[in-house]
PDB file of C-alpha atoms in Angstrom:
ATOM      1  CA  UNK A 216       7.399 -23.767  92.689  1.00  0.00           C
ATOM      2  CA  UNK A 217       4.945 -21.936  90.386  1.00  0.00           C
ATOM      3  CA  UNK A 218       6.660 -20.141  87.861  1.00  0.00           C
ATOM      4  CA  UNK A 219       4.042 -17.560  86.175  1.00  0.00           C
ATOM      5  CA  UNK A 220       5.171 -14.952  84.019  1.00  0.00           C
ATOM      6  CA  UNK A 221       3.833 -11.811  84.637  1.00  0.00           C
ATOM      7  CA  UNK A 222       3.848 -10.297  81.442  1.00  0.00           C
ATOM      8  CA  UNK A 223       3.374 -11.932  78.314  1.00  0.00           C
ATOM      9  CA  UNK A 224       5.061  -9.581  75.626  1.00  0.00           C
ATOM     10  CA  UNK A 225       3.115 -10.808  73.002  1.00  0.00           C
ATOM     11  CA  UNK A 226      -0.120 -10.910  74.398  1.00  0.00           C
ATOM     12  CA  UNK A 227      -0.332  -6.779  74.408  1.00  0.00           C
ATOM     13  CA  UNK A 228       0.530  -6.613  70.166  1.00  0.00           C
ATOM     14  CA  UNK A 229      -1.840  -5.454  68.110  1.00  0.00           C
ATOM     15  CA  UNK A 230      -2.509  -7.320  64.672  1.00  0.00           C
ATOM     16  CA  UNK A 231      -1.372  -4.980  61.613  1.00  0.00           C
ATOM     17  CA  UNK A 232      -4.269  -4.144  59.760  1.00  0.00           C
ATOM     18  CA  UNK A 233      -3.493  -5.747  55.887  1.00  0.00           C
ATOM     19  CA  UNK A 234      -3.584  -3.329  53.046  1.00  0.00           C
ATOM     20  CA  UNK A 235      -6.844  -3.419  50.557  1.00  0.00           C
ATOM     21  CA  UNK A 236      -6.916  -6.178  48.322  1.00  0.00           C
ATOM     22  CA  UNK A 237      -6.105  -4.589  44.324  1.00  0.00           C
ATOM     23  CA  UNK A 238      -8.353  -5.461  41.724  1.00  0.00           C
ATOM     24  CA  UNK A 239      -8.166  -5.835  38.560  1.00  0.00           C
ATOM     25  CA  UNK A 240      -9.924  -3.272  36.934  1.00  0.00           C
ATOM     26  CA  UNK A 241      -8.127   0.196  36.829  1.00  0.00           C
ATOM     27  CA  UNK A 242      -9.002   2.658  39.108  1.00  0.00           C
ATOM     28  CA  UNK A 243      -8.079   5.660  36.767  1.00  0.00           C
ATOM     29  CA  UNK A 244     -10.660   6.663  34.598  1.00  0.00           C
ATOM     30  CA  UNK A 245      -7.704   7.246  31.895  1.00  0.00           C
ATOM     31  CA  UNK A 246      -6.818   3.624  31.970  1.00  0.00           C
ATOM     32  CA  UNK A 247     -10.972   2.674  31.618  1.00  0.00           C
ATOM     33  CA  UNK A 248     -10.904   4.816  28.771  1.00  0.00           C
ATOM     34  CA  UNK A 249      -7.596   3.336  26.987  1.00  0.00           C
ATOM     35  CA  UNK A 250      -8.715  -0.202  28.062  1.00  0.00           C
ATOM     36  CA  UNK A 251     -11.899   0.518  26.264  1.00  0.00           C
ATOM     37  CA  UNK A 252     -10.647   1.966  23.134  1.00  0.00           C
ATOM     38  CA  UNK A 253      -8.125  -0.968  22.998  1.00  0.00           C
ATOM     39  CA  UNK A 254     -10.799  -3.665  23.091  1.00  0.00           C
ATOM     40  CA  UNK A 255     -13.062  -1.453  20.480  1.00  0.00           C
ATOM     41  CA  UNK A 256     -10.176  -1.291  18.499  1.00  0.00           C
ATOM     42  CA  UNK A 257      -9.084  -4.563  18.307  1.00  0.00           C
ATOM     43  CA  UNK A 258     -13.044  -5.326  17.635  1.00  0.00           C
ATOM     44  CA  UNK A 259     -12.799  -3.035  14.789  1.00  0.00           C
ATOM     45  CA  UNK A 260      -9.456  -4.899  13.587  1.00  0.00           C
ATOM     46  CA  UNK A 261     -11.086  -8.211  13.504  1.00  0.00           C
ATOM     47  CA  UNK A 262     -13.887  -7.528  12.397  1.00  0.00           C
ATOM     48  CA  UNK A 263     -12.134  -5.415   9.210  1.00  0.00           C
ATOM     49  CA  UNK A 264      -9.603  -8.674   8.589  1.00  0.00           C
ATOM     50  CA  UNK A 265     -12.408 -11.196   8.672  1.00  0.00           C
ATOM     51  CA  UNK A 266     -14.713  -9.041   5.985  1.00  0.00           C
ATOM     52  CA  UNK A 267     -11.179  -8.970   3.843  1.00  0.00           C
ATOM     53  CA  UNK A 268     -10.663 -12.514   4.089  1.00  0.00           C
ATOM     54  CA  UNK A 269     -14.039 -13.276   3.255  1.00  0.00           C
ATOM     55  CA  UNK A 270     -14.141 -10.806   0.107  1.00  0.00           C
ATOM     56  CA  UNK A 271     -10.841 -12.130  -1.150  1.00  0.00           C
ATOM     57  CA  UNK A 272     -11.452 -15.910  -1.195  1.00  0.00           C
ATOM     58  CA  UNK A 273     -12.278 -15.794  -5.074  1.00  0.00           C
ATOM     59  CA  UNK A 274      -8.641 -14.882  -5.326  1.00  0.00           C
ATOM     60  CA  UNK A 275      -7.615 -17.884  -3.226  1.00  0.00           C
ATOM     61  CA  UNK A 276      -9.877 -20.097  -5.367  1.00  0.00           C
ATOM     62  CA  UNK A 277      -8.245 -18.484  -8.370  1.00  0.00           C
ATOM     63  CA  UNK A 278      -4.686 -18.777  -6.999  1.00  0.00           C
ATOM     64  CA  UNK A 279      -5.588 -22.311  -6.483  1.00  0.00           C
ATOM     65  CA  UNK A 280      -6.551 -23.014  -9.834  1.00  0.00           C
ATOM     66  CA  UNK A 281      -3.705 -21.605 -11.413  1.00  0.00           C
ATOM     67  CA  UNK A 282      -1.360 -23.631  -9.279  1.00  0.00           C
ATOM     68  CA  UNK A 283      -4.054 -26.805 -10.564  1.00  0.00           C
ATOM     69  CA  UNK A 284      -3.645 -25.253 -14.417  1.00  0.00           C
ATOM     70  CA  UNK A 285       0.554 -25.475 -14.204  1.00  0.00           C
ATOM     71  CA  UNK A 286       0.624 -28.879 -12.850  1.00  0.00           C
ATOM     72  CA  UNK A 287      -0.851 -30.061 -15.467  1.00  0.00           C
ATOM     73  CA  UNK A 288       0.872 -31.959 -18.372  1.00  0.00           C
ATOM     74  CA  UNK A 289       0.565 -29.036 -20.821  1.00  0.00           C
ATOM     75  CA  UNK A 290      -0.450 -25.920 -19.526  1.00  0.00           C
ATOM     76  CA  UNK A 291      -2.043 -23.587 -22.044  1.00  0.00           C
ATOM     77  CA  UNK A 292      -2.743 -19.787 -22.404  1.00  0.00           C
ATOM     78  CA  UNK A 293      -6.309 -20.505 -23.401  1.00  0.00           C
ATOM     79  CA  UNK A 294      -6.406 -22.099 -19.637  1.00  0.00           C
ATOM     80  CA  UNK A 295      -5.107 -18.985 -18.413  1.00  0.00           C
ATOM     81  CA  UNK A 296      -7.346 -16.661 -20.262  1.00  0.00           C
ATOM     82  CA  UNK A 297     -10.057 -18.339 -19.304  1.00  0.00           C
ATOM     83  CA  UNK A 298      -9.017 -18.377 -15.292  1.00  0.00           C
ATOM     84  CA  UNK A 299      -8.824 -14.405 -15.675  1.00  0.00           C
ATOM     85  CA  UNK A 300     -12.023 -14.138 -17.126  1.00  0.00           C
ATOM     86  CA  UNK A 301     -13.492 -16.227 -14.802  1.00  0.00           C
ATOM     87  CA  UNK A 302     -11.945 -14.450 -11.750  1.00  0.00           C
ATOM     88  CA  UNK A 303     -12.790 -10.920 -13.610  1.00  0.00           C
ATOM     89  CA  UNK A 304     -16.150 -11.986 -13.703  1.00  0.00           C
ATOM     90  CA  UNK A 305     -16.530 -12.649  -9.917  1.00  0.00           C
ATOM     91  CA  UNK A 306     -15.436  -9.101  -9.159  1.00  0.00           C
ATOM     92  CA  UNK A 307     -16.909  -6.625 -11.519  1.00  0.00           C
ATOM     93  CA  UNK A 308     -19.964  -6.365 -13.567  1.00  0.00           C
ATOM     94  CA  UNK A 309     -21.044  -8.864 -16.559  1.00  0.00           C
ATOM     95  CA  UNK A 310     -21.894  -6.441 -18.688  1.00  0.00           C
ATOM     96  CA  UNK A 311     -18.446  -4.619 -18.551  1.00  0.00           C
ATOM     97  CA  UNK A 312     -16.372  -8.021 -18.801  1.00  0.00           C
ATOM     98  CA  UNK A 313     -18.267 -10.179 -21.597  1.00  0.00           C
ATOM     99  CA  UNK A 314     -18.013  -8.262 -24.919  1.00  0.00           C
ATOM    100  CA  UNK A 315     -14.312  -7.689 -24.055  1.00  0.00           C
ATOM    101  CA  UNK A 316     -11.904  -8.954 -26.471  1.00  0.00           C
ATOM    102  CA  UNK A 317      -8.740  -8.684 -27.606  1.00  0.00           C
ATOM    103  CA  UNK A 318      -7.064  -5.206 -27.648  1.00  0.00           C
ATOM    104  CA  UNK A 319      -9.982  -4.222 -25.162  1.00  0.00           C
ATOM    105  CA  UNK A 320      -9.437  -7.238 -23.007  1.00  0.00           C
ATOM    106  CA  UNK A 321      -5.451  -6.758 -22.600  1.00  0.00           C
ATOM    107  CA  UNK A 322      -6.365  -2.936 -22.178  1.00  0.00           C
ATOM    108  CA  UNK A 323      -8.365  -3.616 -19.481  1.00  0.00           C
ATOM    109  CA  UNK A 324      -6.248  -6.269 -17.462  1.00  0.00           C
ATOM    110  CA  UNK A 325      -3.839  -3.166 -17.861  1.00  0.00           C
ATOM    111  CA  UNK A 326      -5.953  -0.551 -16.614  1.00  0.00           C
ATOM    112  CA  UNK A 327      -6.821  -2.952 -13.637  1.00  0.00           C
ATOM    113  CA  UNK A 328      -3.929  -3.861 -12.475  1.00  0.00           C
ATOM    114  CA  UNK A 329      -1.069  -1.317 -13.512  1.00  0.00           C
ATOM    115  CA  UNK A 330       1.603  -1.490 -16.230  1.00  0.00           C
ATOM    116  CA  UNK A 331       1.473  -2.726 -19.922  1.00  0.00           C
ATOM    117  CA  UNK A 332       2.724  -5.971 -19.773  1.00  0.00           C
ATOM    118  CA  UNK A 333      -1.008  -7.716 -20.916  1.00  0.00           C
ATOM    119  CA  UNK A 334      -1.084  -5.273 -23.973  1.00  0.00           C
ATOM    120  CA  UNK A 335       2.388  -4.916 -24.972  1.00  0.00           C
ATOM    121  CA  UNK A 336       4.436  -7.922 -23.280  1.00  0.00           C
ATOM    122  CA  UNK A 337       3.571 -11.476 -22.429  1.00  0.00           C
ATOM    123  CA  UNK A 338       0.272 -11.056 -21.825  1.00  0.00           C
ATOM    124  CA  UNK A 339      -0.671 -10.634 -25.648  1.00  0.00           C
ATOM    125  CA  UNK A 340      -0.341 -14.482 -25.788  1.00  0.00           C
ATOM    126  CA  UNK A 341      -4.154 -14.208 -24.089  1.00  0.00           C
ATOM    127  CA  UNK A 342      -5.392 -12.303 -27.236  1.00  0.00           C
ATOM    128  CA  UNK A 343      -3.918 -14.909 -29.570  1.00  0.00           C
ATOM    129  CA  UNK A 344      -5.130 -18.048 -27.642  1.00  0.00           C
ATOM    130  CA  UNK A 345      -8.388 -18.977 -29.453  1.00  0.00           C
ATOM    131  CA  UNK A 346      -6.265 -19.130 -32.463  1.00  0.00           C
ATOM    132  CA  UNK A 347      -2.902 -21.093 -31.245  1.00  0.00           C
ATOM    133  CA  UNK A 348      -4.050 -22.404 -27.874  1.00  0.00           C
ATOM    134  CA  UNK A 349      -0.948 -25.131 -27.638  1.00  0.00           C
ATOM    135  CA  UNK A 350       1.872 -22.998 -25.838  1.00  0.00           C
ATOM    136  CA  UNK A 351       5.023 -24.513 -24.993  1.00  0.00           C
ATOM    137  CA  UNK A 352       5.840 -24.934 -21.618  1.00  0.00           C
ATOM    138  CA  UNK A 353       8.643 -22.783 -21.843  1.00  0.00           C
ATOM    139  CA  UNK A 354       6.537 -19.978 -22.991  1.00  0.00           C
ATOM    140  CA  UNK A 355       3.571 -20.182 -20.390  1.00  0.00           C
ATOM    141  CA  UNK A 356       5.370 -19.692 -17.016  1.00  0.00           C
ATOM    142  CA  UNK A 357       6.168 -16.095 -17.991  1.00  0.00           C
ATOM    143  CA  UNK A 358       2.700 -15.659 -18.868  1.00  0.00           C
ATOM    144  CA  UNK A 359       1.357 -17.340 -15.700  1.00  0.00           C
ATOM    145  CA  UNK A 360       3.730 -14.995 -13.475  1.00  0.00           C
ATOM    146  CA  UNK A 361       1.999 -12.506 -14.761  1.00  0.00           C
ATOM    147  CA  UNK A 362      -1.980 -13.710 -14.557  1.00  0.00           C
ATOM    148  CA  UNK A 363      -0.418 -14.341 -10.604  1.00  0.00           C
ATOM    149  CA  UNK A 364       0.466 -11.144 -10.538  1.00  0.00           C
ATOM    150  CA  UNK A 365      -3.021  -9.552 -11.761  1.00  0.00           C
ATOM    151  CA  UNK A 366      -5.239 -12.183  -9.611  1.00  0.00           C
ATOM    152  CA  UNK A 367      -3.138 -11.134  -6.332  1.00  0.00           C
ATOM    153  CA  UNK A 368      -3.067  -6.949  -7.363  1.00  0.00           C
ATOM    154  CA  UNK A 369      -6.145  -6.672  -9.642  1.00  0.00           C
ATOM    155  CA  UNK A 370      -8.091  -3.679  -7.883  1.00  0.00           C
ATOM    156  CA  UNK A 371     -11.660  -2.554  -9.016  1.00  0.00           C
TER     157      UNK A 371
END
């Protein structure tokens, strides 16, 4: 006995056409636009952080010196005023920075980095270093908070 089926069911279906693969790009031109200005952007960001990093790294190599100065056995303000006018001298002009001394010198680590505490607080141990440049170690970590202080806020 043959046994034939008449009708196969599944022979007469129809394969469901699959939807349009998405890509990856946006197909808004709203979403080009943002994606766009988001990658500019972030350019832009890098690109600003890297010249800033670059332009600060005397005050890194400053920082690091200071950190060098303290370690030492004794630590002296003529150490310190010598860091700040080195590190004052990598950011503005020789001629402005080399005939300033005393009063002038404290006046202008004021006027660069806010306050009075170079010309009428700890920082008028710098002015009087040439002459007594053996600080105690009790009296020099005041004054080397505050040259920390100017190399990290010092604006031209």
């Amino acid at each position: 006995m043959d046994k034939t089926i008449p009708n196969d069911p599944v022979a007469g279906l129809i394969d469901i056409p699959l939807p349009v693969e998405v890509g990856l790009w946006p197909e808004t031109w709203a979403s080009q636009i943002a994606i766009v200005l988001l990658v500019v952007g972030l350019i832009a960001a890098i690109w600003w952080f890297a010249r800033r990093w670059h332009a600060n790294r005397y005050r890194r190599a400053a920082l690091a010196e200071l950190d060098r100065i303290m370690q030492a056995p004794q630590p002296t303000a003529g150490a310190l005023e010598l860091l700040l006018r080195r590190t004052a001298l990598a950011v503005f002009p020789r001629d402005v920075i080399a005939p300033l001394t005393g009063q002038a010198w404290l006046a202008f680590l004021d006027s660069t980095c806010g306050g009075h505490e170079f010309s009428q607080g700890t920082g008028r141990a710098l002015a009087l270093s040439p002459y007594a440049p053996q600080t105690g170690a009790g009296n020099i970590a005041p004054l080397a908070g505050l040259v920390r202080r100017w190399i990290r806020t010092h604006h031209a």
